[in-house]
Short mmCIF file of N, CA and C in Angstrom, two decimals:
data_model
loop_
_atom_site.label_atom_id
_atom_site.label_comp_id
_atom_site.label_asym_id
_atom_site.label_seq_id
_atom_site.Cartn_x
_atom_site.Cartn_y
_atom_site.Cartn_z
N MET A 1 -2.67 4.47 4.10
CA MET A 1 -2.39 5.84 3.73
C MET A 1 -1.43 5.92 2.55
N PHE A 2 -0.20 5.46 2.73
CA PHE A 2 0.75 5.37 1.63
C PHE A 2 1.63 4.17 1.88
N ASP A 3 2.20 3.64 0.83
CA ASP A 3 2.99 2.42 0.93
C ASP A 3 4.47 2.76 0.85
N VAL A 4 5.19 2.53 1.95
CA VAL A 4 6.61 2.84 1.98
C VAL A 4 7.47 1.61 1.65
N ARG A 5 6.82 0.46 1.45
CA ARG A 5 7.59 -0.78 1.29
C ARG A 5 8.49 -0.75 0.06
N ARG A 6 8.09 -0.03 -0.97
CA ARG A 6 8.90 -0.01 -2.19
C ARG A 6 10.09 0.95 -2.08
N ALA A 7 10.10 1.79 -1.07
CA ALA A 7 11.16 2.80 -0.93
C ALA A 7 12.33 2.26 -0.12
N GLU A 8 13.52 2.65 -0.53
CA GLU A 8 14.72 2.26 0.21
C GLU A 8 14.99 3.19 1.38
N CYS A 9 14.52 4.44 1.28
CA CYS A 9 14.75 5.39 2.36
C CYS A 9 13.72 6.51 2.30
N VAL A 10 13.67 7.28 3.37
CA VAL A 10 12.81 8.46 3.46
C VAL A 10 13.75 9.65 3.58
N VAL A 11 13.66 10.59 2.63
CA VAL A 11 14.56 11.74 2.60
C VAL A 11 13.82 12.96 3.11
N LEU A 12 14.35 13.58 4.15
CA LEU A 12 13.72 14.74 4.77
C LEU A 12 14.37 16.03 4.28
N ASP A 13 13.55 16.98 3.89
CA ASP A 13 14.05 18.31 3.58
C ASP A 13 14.24 19.08 4.89
N ALA A 14 14.95 20.20 4.83
CA ALA A 14 15.28 20.98 6.02
C ALA A 14 14.04 21.42 6.79
N SER A 15 13.02 21.93 6.09
CA SER A 15 11.82 22.42 6.79
C SER A 15 11.11 21.30 7.53
N VAL A 16 11.13 20.11 6.96
CA VAL A 16 10.51 18.95 7.61
C VAL A 16 11.29 18.59 8.88
N LEU A 17 12.61 18.59 8.77
CA LEU A 17 13.43 18.28 9.93
C LEU A 17 13.21 19.31 11.03
N ILE A 18 13.08 20.58 10.66
CA ILE A 18 12.81 21.62 11.64
C ILE A 18 11.47 21.36 12.34
N ASN A 19 10.46 20.96 11.58
CA ASN A 19 9.15 20.65 12.18
C ASN A 19 9.26 19.49 13.16
N LEU A 20 10.03 18.48 12.80
CA LEU A 20 10.20 17.33 13.69
C LEU A 20 10.96 17.71 14.96
N VAL A 21 12.01 18.50 14.80
CA VAL A 21 12.80 18.92 15.95
C VAL A 21 11.96 19.76 16.92
N ALA A 22 10.95 20.43 16.40
CA ALA A 22 10.07 21.24 17.25
C ALA A 22 9.21 20.39 18.18
N THR A 23 9.11 19.10 17.90
CA THR A 23 8.32 18.21 18.74
C THR A 23 9.23 17.49 19.73
N ASP A 24 8.62 16.82 20.68
CA ASP A 24 9.40 16.00 21.61
C ASP A 24 9.36 14.52 21.22
N ILE A 25 8.77 14.22 20.05
CA ILE A 25 8.61 12.81 19.66
C ILE A 25 9.13 12.53 18.26
N ALA A 26 10.12 13.28 17.82
CA ALA A 26 10.66 13.10 16.47
C ALA A 26 11.15 11.68 16.24
N ASP A 27 11.80 11.11 17.22
CA ASP A 27 12.33 9.75 17.09
C ASP A 27 11.21 8.76 16.78
N ALA A 28 10.11 8.86 17.49
CA ALA A 28 8.97 7.94 17.28
C ALA A 28 8.32 8.17 15.92
N ILE A 29 8.22 9.43 15.51
CA ILE A 29 7.61 9.74 14.21
C ILE A 29 8.43 9.12 13.09
N LEU A 30 9.75 9.22 13.18
CA LEU A 30 10.61 8.63 12.16
C LEU A 30 10.58 7.11 12.23
N ALA A 31 10.54 6.55 13.43
CA ALA A 31 10.49 5.09 13.59
C ALA A 31 9.25 4.52 12.91
N ALA A 32 8.16 5.26 12.96
CA ALA A 32 6.90 4.78 12.37
C ALA A 32 6.98 4.62 10.86
N MET A 33 7.94 5.27 10.21
CA MET A 33 8.07 5.15 8.76
C MET A 33 8.54 3.75 8.35
N GLY A 34 9.26 3.07 9.22
CA GLY A 34 9.69 1.70 8.91
C GLY A 34 10.76 1.61 7.84
N ARG A 35 11.39 2.71 7.53
CA ARG A 35 12.47 2.77 6.54
C ARG A 35 13.56 3.67 7.07
N PRO A 36 14.80 3.49 6.61
CA PRO A 36 15.86 4.42 7.03
C PRO A 36 15.48 5.85 6.63
N CYS A 37 15.68 6.77 7.54
CA CYS A 37 15.40 8.19 7.28
C CYS A 37 16.73 8.92 7.14
N VAL A 38 16.84 9.71 6.09
CA VAL A 38 18.10 10.40 5.80
C VAL A 38 17.86 11.87 5.55
N VAL A 39 18.93 12.65 5.73
CA VAL A 39 18.93 14.07 5.40
C VAL A 39 20.26 14.35 4.72
N THR A 40 20.23 15.10 3.65
CA THR A 40 21.48 15.42 2.96
C THR A 40 22.25 16.45 3.77
N ASP A 41 23.56 16.48 3.56
CA ASP A 41 24.37 17.48 4.26
C ASP A 41 23.94 18.89 3.88
N ASP A 42 23.49 19.08 2.64
CA ASP A 42 23.02 20.41 2.21
C ASP A 42 21.80 20.83 3.00
N ALA A 43 20.83 19.93 3.15
CA ALA A 43 19.62 20.26 3.91
C ALA A 43 19.94 20.44 5.39
N LEU A 44 20.83 19.61 5.91
CA LEU A 44 21.19 19.69 7.33
C LEU A 44 21.81 21.04 7.67
N ARG A 45 22.59 21.59 6.73
CA ARG A 45 23.21 22.90 6.96
C ARG A 45 22.17 24.01 7.07
N GLU A 46 20.99 23.80 6.51
CA GLU A 46 19.94 24.82 6.58
C GLU A 46 19.21 24.82 7.92
N VAL A 47 19.44 23.80 8.73
CA VAL A 47 18.83 23.73 10.06
C VAL A 47 19.85 24.32 11.02
N LYS A 48 19.68 25.59 11.34
CA LYS A 48 20.71 26.31 12.09
C LYS A 48 20.43 26.44 13.59
N ARG A 49 19.14 26.42 13.95
CA ARG A 49 18.83 26.59 15.37
C ARG A 49 17.61 25.76 15.74
N CYS A 50 17.50 25.48 17.01
CA CYS A 50 16.35 24.72 17.50
C CYS A 50 15.13 25.63 17.49
N PRO A 51 14.04 25.22 16.86
CA PRO A 51 12.86 26.09 16.80
C PRO A 51 12.26 26.37 18.18
N ARG A 52 12.56 25.55 19.15
CA ARG A 52 12.01 25.76 20.50
C ARG A 52 12.88 26.68 21.33
N GLY A 53 14.00 27.13 20.76
CA GLY A 53 14.89 28.03 21.48
C GLY A 53 15.85 27.32 22.40
N ARG A 54 15.78 26.01 22.45
CA ARG A 54 16.70 25.24 23.29
C ARG A 54 18.08 25.26 22.63
N SER A 55 19.10 25.46 23.43
CA SER A 55 20.45 25.45 22.87
C SER A 55 21.42 24.89 23.88
N ASN A 56 22.09 23.84 23.49
CA ASN A 56 23.13 23.26 24.34
C ASN A 56 24.45 23.21 23.57
N GLY A 57 24.52 23.97 22.50
CA GLY A 57 25.73 24.01 21.70
C GLY A 57 25.78 22.95 20.61
N GLU A 58 24.85 22.02 20.63
CA GLU A 58 24.82 20.96 19.62
C GLU A 58 23.90 21.36 18.47
N HIS A 59 24.05 20.67 17.35
CA HIS A 59 23.14 20.86 16.22
C HIS A 59 21.74 20.46 16.68
N PRO A 60 20.70 21.15 16.22
CA PRO A 60 19.33 20.82 16.65
C PRO A 60 18.93 19.36 16.40
N ALA A 61 19.53 18.72 15.39
CA ALA A 61 19.18 17.33 15.08
C ALA A 61 20.21 16.35 15.65
N ALA A 62 21.06 16.81 16.54
CA ALA A 62 22.15 15.95 17.05
C ALA A 62 21.64 14.67 17.69
N SER A 63 20.57 14.75 18.46
CA SER A 63 20.08 13.54 19.14
C SER A 63 19.52 12.53 18.15
N LEU A 64 18.84 13.01 17.10
CA LEU A 64 18.33 12.09 16.07
C LEU A 64 19.48 11.43 15.32
N LEU A 65 20.51 12.20 15.02
CA LEU A 65 21.67 11.66 14.31
C LEU A 65 22.44 10.68 15.19
N ALA A 66 22.57 10.99 16.47
CA ALA A 66 23.29 10.12 17.40
C ALA A 66 22.56 8.80 17.62
N SER A 67 21.23 8.84 17.57
CA SER A 67 20.44 7.63 17.80
C SER A 67 20.38 6.74 16.56
N SER A 68 20.91 7.22 15.46
CA SER A 68 20.86 6.53 14.16
C SER A 68 19.45 6.46 13.59
N ARG A 69 18.51 7.17 14.20
CA ARG A 69 17.16 7.23 13.63
C ARG A 69 17.19 8.05 12.34
N LEU A 70 18.17 8.96 12.27
CA LEU A 70 18.36 9.81 11.10
C LEU A 70 19.82 9.75 10.70
N GLN A 71 20.06 9.61 9.40
CA GLN A 71 21.44 9.54 8.91
C GLN A 71 21.71 10.71 7.98
N GLU A 72 22.87 11.32 8.15
CA GLU A 72 23.31 12.36 7.22
C GLU A 72 23.97 11.67 6.04
N VAL A 73 23.64 12.09 4.82
CA VAL A 73 24.23 11.49 3.63
C VAL A 73 24.82 12.58 2.74
N LEU A 74 25.85 12.20 2.01
CA LEU A 74 26.48 13.07 1.02
C LEU A 74 25.99 12.65 -0.36
N LEU A 75 25.83 13.60 -1.24
CA LEU A 75 25.37 13.28 -2.59
C LEU A 75 26.48 12.62 -3.39
N SER A 76 26.08 11.65 -4.19
CA SER A 76 27.01 11.02 -5.14
C SER A 76 27.26 12.00 -6.29
N ASP A 77 28.18 11.66 -7.17
CA ASP A 77 28.46 12.52 -8.32
C ASP A 77 27.21 12.71 -9.19
N ALA A 78 26.48 11.62 -9.44
CA ALA A 78 25.27 11.71 -10.26
C ALA A 78 24.21 12.56 -9.57
N GLU A 79 24.06 12.37 -8.26
CA GLU A 79 23.09 13.17 -7.51
C GLU A 79 23.49 14.65 -7.51
N ARG A 80 24.79 14.91 -7.38
CA ARG A 80 25.27 16.29 -7.38
C ARG A 80 25.02 16.95 -8.73
N GLU A 81 25.14 16.20 -9.81
CA GLU A 81 24.87 16.76 -11.14
C GLU A 81 23.40 17.17 -11.25
N LEU A 82 22.49 16.31 -10.78
CA LEU A 82 21.07 16.65 -10.79
C LEU A 82 20.81 17.85 -9.87
N PHE A 83 21.46 17.87 -8.73
CA PHE A 83 21.35 18.98 -7.79
C PHE A 83 21.67 20.31 -8.48
N PHE A 84 22.78 20.36 -9.21
CA PHE A 84 23.17 21.60 -9.89
C PHE A 84 22.13 22.00 -10.94
N GLY A 85 21.55 21.00 -11.62
CA GLY A 85 20.51 21.30 -12.59
C GLY A 85 19.27 21.90 -11.94
N LEU A 86 18.91 21.41 -10.76
CA LEU A 86 17.73 21.92 -10.05
C LEU A 86 17.98 23.31 -9.47
N VAL A 87 19.16 23.52 -8.93
CA VAL A 87 19.49 24.82 -8.35
C VAL A 87 19.64 25.88 -9.45
N GLY A 88 20.20 25.47 -10.58
CA GLY A 88 20.47 26.41 -11.66
C GLY A 88 19.35 26.57 -12.67
N ALA A 89 18.22 25.94 -12.43
CA ALA A 89 17.09 26.06 -13.36
C ALA A 89 16.58 27.49 -13.41
N ALA A 90 16.00 27.85 -14.53
CA ALA A 90 15.43 29.20 -14.67
C ALA A 90 14.20 29.34 -13.78
N PRO A 91 14.03 30.50 -13.16
CA PRO A 91 12.81 30.73 -12.38
C PRO A 91 11.58 30.56 -13.27
N PRO A 92 10.50 30.02 -12.80
CA PRO A 92 10.20 29.71 -11.40
C PRO A 92 10.52 28.26 -11.03
N ASP A 93 11.38 27.60 -11.77
CA ASP A 93 11.68 26.19 -11.52
C ASP A 93 13.00 25.96 -10.81
N ASP A 94 13.59 26.99 -10.24
CA ASP A 94 14.83 26.84 -9.49
C ASP A 94 14.52 26.52 -8.03
N LEU A 95 15.43 25.81 -7.39
CA LEU A 95 15.24 25.41 -5.99
C LEU A 95 16.43 25.84 -5.15
N ASP A 96 16.21 25.91 -3.83
CA ASP A 96 17.34 26.19 -2.96
C ASP A 96 18.15 24.91 -2.78
N ASP A 97 19.31 25.03 -2.16
CA ASP A 97 20.23 23.90 -2.05
C ASP A 97 19.62 22.69 -1.34
N GLY A 98 18.97 22.92 -0.19
CA GLY A 98 18.42 21.81 0.57
C GLY A 98 17.35 21.05 -0.18
N GLU A 99 16.45 21.76 -0.79
CA GLU A 99 15.37 21.12 -1.55
C GLU A 99 15.93 20.36 -2.75
N ALA A 100 16.85 20.98 -3.48
CA ALA A 100 17.43 20.33 -4.65
C ALA A 100 18.20 19.07 -4.26
N ALA A 101 18.97 19.16 -3.19
CA ALA A 101 19.73 18.00 -2.73
C ALA A 101 18.80 16.88 -2.27
N SER A 102 17.74 17.24 -1.57
CA SER A 102 16.80 16.24 -1.07
C SER A 102 16.11 15.51 -2.21
N ILE A 103 15.68 16.25 -3.22
CA ILE A 103 15.01 15.64 -4.37
C ILE A 103 15.98 14.74 -5.13
N ALA A 104 17.20 15.22 -5.36
CA ALA A 104 18.20 14.42 -6.08
C ALA A 104 18.50 13.13 -5.33
N CYS A 105 18.64 13.22 -4.03
CA CYS A 105 18.91 12.04 -3.20
C CYS A 105 17.76 11.04 -3.29
N ALA A 106 16.54 11.50 -3.12
CA ALA A 106 15.38 10.60 -3.17
C ALA A 106 15.24 9.96 -4.54
N HIS A 107 15.49 10.73 -5.58
CA HIS A 107 15.36 10.21 -6.95
C HIS A 107 16.35 9.08 -7.21
N PHE A 108 17.59 9.28 -6.87
CA PHE A 108 18.61 8.28 -7.18
C PHE A 108 18.62 7.11 -6.21
N ARG A 109 18.08 7.28 -5.03
CA ARG A 109 18.14 6.21 -4.01
C ARG A 109 16.81 5.50 -3.84
N ASN A 110 15.92 5.64 -4.81
CA ASN A 110 14.61 4.99 -4.74
C ASN A 110 13.94 5.32 -3.41
N GLY A 111 13.95 6.61 -3.09
CA GLY A 111 13.42 7.04 -1.81
C GLY A 111 12.08 7.73 -1.92
N ILE A 112 11.58 8.10 -0.77
CA ILE A 112 10.40 8.94 -0.62
C ILE A 112 10.92 10.31 -0.23
N ILE A 113 10.39 11.35 -0.82
CA ILE A 113 10.81 12.71 -0.46
C ILE A 113 9.74 13.34 0.42
N VAL A 114 10.18 14.00 1.49
CA VAL A 114 9.25 14.70 2.38
C VAL A 114 9.58 16.19 2.29
N LEU A 115 8.65 16.93 1.68
CA LEU A 115 8.80 18.36 1.42
C LEU A 115 7.53 19.08 1.82
N ASP A 116 7.66 20.32 2.27
CA ASP A 116 6.48 21.12 2.59
C ASP A 116 6.29 22.31 1.66
N GLU A 117 7.37 22.84 1.10
CA GLU A 117 7.26 24.03 0.26
C GLU A 117 6.53 23.70 -1.03
N ARG A 118 5.57 24.54 -1.37
CA ARG A 118 4.69 24.32 -2.52
C ARG A 118 5.49 24.19 -3.82
N LYS A 119 6.43 25.10 -4.05
CA LYS A 119 7.18 25.08 -5.30
C LYS A 119 8.02 23.80 -5.42
N ALA A 120 8.68 23.42 -4.36
CA ALA A 120 9.51 22.21 -4.39
C ALA A 120 8.65 20.97 -4.62
N ARG A 121 7.47 20.93 -4.01
CA ARG A 121 6.56 19.80 -4.22
C ARG A 121 6.11 19.73 -5.68
N ARG A 122 5.80 20.90 -6.26
CA ARG A 122 5.38 20.94 -7.67
C ARG A 122 6.49 20.44 -8.58
N ILE A 123 7.70 20.91 -8.36
CA ILE A 123 8.83 20.52 -9.21
C ILE A 123 9.11 19.03 -9.06
N ALA A 124 9.07 18.53 -7.82
CA ALA A 124 9.30 17.09 -7.60
C ALA A 124 8.27 16.26 -8.35
N ARG A 125 7.02 16.66 -8.29
CA ARG A 125 5.96 15.89 -8.96
C ARG A 125 6.03 15.99 -10.47
N GLU A 126 6.34 17.18 -10.98
CA GLU A 126 6.38 17.37 -12.43
C GLU A 126 7.60 16.68 -13.06
N GLN A 127 8.76 16.82 -12.43
CA GLN A 127 9.98 16.32 -13.04
C GLN A 127 10.29 14.87 -12.66
N PHE A 128 9.71 14.39 -11.57
CA PHE A 128 9.98 13.02 -11.11
C PHE A 128 8.65 12.36 -10.72
N PRO A 129 7.81 12.06 -11.71
CA PRO A 129 6.45 11.58 -11.41
C PRO A 129 6.40 10.26 -10.65
N SER A 130 7.45 9.47 -10.68
CA SER A 130 7.43 8.20 -9.94
C SER A 130 7.84 8.38 -8.47
N LEU A 131 8.26 9.56 -8.10
CA LEU A 131 8.71 9.85 -6.74
C LEU A 131 7.50 10.10 -5.85
N LEU A 132 7.43 9.40 -4.72
CA LEU A 132 6.37 9.63 -3.75
C LEU A 132 6.73 10.87 -2.95
N VAL A 133 5.87 11.89 -3.00
CA VAL A 133 6.11 13.16 -2.32
C VAL A 133 5.17 13.26 -1.13
N LEU A 134 5.74 13.33 0.06
CA LEU A 134 4.97 13.46 1.30
C LEU A 134 5.24 14.82 1.93
N SER A 135 4.51 15.10 3.00
CA SER A 135 4.68 16.35 3.75
C SER A 135 4.93 16.01 5.22
N SER A 136 5.26 17.05 5.99
CA SER A 136 5.42 16.85 7.43
C SER A 136 4.16 16.26 8.05
N VAL A 137 3.02 16.78 7.67
CA VAL A 137 1.75 16.29 8.24
C VAL A 137 1.57 14.81 7.92
N ASP A 138 1.98 14.38 6.73
CA ASP A 138 1.89 12.95 6.40
C ASP A 138 2.66 12.10 7.41
N LEU A 139 3.82 12.59 7.84
CA LEU A 139 4.60 11.85 8.83
C LEU A 139 3.85 11.75 10.16
N PHE A 140 3.21 12.85 10.56
CA PHE A 140 2.44 12.85 11.80
C PHE A 140 1.25 11.89 11.70
N VAL A 141 0.53 11.96 10.58
CA VAL A 141 -0.63 11.08 10.38
C VAL A 141 -0.19 9.62 10.42
N ASN A 142 0.89 9.30 9.74
CA ASN A 142 1.40 7.93 9.71
C ASN A 142 1.74 7.42 11.10
N ALA A 143 2.42 8.26 11.89
CA ALA A 143 2.81 7.84 13.24
C ALA A 143 1.60 7.58 14.12
N LEU A 144 0.55 8.39 13.95
CA LEU A 144 -0.67 8.19 14.73
C LEU A 144 -1.43 6.95 14.27
N GLU A 145 -1.62 6.82 12.95
CA GLU A 145 -2.39 5.70 12.42
C GLU A 145 -1.69 4.36 12.61
N SER A 146 -0.38 4.36 12.67
CA SER A 146 0.35 3.11 12.86
C SER A 146 0.35 2.68 14.33
N GLY A 147 -0.11 3.56 15.21
CA GLY A 147 -0.17 3.22 16.62
C GLY A 147 1.13 3.45 17.37
N VAL A 148 2.13 4.01 16.71
CA VAL A 148 3.42 4.25 17.35
C VAL A 148 3.33 5.41 18.34
N VAL A 149 2.47 6.39 18.03
CA VAL A 149 2.32 7.57 18.88
C VAL A 149 0.87 7.68 19.31
N GLU A 150 0.65 7.91 20.60
CA GLU A 150 -0.70 8.07 21.13
C GLU A 150 -1.28 9.43 20.76
N LEU A 151 -2.59 9.51 20.74
CA LEU A 151 -3.30 10.71 20.33
C LEU A 151 -2.88 11.94 21.11
N VAL A 152 -2.78 11.84 22.42
CA VAL A 152 -2.45 13.01 23.23
C VAL A 152 -1.05 13.53 22.90
N LEU A 153 -0.12 12.64 22.64
CA LEU A 153 1.24 13.06 22.27
C LEU A 153 1.26 13.67 20.87
N MET A 154 0.48 13.09 19.96
CA MET A 154 0.44 13.63 18.61
C MET A 154 -0.19 15.01 18.58
N ARG A 155 -1.22 15.19 19.37
CA ARG A 155 -1.87 16.50 19.43
C ARG A 155 -0.86 17.56 19.86
N GLN A 156 -0.07 17.24 20.88
CA GLN A 156 0.93 18.20 21.35
C GLN A 156 2.03 18.39 20.31
N ALA A 157 2.43 17.32 19.63
CA ALA A 157 3.49 17.42 18.62
C ALA A 157 3.06 18.32 17.47
N VAL A 158 1.82 18.16 17.00
CA VAL A 158 1.33 19.00 15.90
C VAL A 158 1.26 20.45 16.36
N ARG A 159 0.75 20.65 17.56
CA ARG A 159 0.68 22.02 18.08
C ARG A 159 2.09 22.63 18.17
N ASP A 160 3.04 21.86 18.67
CA ASP A 160 4.42 22.36 18.79
C ASP A 160 5.02 22.70 17.43
N ALA A 161 4.80 21.83 16.45
CA ALA A 161 5.34 22.08 15.10
C ALA A 161 4.72 23.33 14.49
N MET A 162 3.44 23.54 14.72
CA MET A 162 2.77 24.73 14.18
C MET A 162 3.23 25.99 14.91
N HIS A 163 3.39 25.88 16.21
CA HIS A 163 3.76 27.06 17.01
C HIS A 163 5.24 27.41 16.88
N TYR A 164 6.12 26.44 17.11
CA TYR A 164 7.55 26.73 17.17
C TYR A 164 8.22 26.83 15.80
N SER A 165 7.80 26.00 14.87
CA SER A 165 8.47 26.01 13.56
C SER A 165 7.57 26.51 12.44
N ARG A 166 6.34 26.90 12.79
CA ARG A 166 5.40 27.44 11.80
C ARG A 166 5.18 26.46 10.65
N MET A 167 4.94 25.22 11.01
CA MET A 167 4.74 24.15 10.03
C MET A 167 3.67 24.52 9.02
N ARG A 168 4.00 24.31 7.75
CA ARG A 168 3.03 24.52 6.66
C ARG A 168 2.05 23.35 6.64
N VAL A 169 0.78 23.67 6.56
CA VAL A 169 -0.25 22.64 6.46
C VAL A 169 -0.90 22.79 5.08
N LEU A 170 -0.82 21.74 4.29
CA LEU A 170 -1.41 21.77 2.96
C LEU A 170 -2.93 21.85 3.07
N ALA A 171 -3.57 22.46 2.08
CA ALA A 171 -5.03 22.67 2.12
C ALA A 171 -5.78 21.38 2.38
N GLU A 172 -5.37 20.30 1.71
CA GLU A 172 -6.10 19.04 1.87
C GLU A 172 -5.85 18.38 3.23
N GLN A 173 -4.87 18.87 3.98
CA GLN A 173 -4.57 18.30 5.29
C GLN A 173 -5.13 19.14 6.44
N LYS A 174 -5.67 20.30 6.11
CA LYS A 174 -6.22 21.16 7.16
C LYS A 174 -7.34 20.50 7.96
N PRO A 175 -8.25 19.74 7.33
CA PRO A 175 -9.30 19.08 8.13
C PRO A 175 -8.73 18.13 9.19
N TRP A 176 -7.69 17.37 8.83
CA TRP A 176 -7.10 16.44 9.80
C TRP A 176 -6.48 17.21 10.96
N VAL A 177 -5.72 18.25 10.64
CA VAL A 177 -5.08 19.05 11.68
C VAL A 177 -6.13 19.75 12.52
N ALA A 178 -7.15 20.31 11.87
CA ALA A 178 -8.20 21.01 12.61
C ALA A 178 -8.93 20.06 13.55
N SER A 179 -9.23 18.85 13.10
CA SER A 179 -9.93 17.91 13.97
C SER A 179 -9.07 17.51 15.17
N LEU A 180 -7.77 17.41 14.95
CA LEU A 180 -6.86 17.08 16.04
C LEU A 180 -6.84 18.21 17.07
N ILE A 181 -6.74 19.44 16.58
CA ILE A 181 -6.68 20.59 17.48
C ILE A 181 -8.05 20.89 18.07
N ASP A 182 -9.11 20.72 17.28
CA ASP A 182 -10.46 20.97 17.77
C ASP A 182 -10.83 20.07 18.94
N ALA A 183 -10.18 18.93 19.02
CA ALA A 183 -10.44 18.03 20.13
C ALA A 183 -10.10 18.70 21.45
N GLU A 184 -9.31 19.77 21.39
CA GLU A 184 -8.98 20.54 22.59
C GLU A 184 -9.69 21.88 22.62
N GLY A 185 -10.61 22.08 21.67
CA GLY A 185 -11.38 23.31 21.69
C GLY A 185 -10.75 24.46 20.91
N LYS A 186 -9.80 24.16 20.04
CA LYS A 186 -9.19 25.21 19.22
C LYS A 186 -9.43 24.88 17.77
N SER A 187 -9.62 25.89 16.98
CA SER A 187 -9.73 25.66 15.54
C SER A 187 -8.37 25.86 14.90
N LEU A 188 -8.19 25.36 13.69
CA LEU A 188 -6.93 25.54 12.98
C LEU A 188 -6.65 27.02 12.80
N GLY A 189 -7.68 27.80 12.49
CA GLY A 189 -7.49 29.24 12.31
C GLY A 189 -6.97 29.91 13.57
N ARG A 190 -7.56 29.59 14.70
CA ARG A 190 -7.11 30.21 15.96
C ARG A 190 -5.71 29.74 16.31
N ALA A 191 -5.39 28.47 16.03
CA ALA A 191 -4.06 27.97 16.31
C ALA A 191 -3.05 28.69 15.45
N ALA A 192 -3.39 28.90 14.18
CA ALA A 192 -2.47 29.58 13.27
C ALA A 192 -2.28 31.03 13.70
N GLU A 193 -3.36 31.69 14.16
CA GLU A 193 -3.24 33.07 14.62
C GLU A 193 -2.34 33.18 15.84
N SER A 194 -2.36 32.17 16.69
CA SER A 194 -1.55 32.23 17.91
C SER A 194 -0.07 32.09 17.64
N LYS A 195 0.27 31.65 16.41
CA LYS A 195 1.68 31.51 16.07
C LYS A 195 2.34 32.85 15.87
N GLY A 196 1.59 33.86 15.47
CA GLY A 196 2.15 35.16 15.14
C GLY A 196 2.57 35.86 16.36
#
């Protein structure tokens, strides 16, 4: 599917982390990447509540951070300079703090960036063509294809991410998601409608 061997880390944007937290198998999905997974402090601040409504007073990603499956990182001076350039760019090329920090971190740390927002993905590809840009669905596909997560668990994880966190599914990934959900007799369209 994609080669992570050249990357030093996998950088998750806030929306991706929210999608993972919506599942019960986030730890396994991240383990399947085979690389350290990180989130910038800027992106982490954008994750304010558990998408499933669970609340024990801890940050929604606390268990992932405590297990060391996910590490919080601070931007270096060089990364922060790029961050300011991305945040302060003229529309339509400006980004929010989490996306800008995630891209800057991945760029300087020879990482893979995982983003779902269309604009952020476009900017990452245009301005940093050597950066591998993945999506939340790519993480799910990788975990299933690598054998780390069984089909029945992945089916539930994708459904949970779509339902609880309203995970964005890219057009080219809709057939994979639809086939996963159709195995239970639901189409992607009906699953998306049930989220509302």
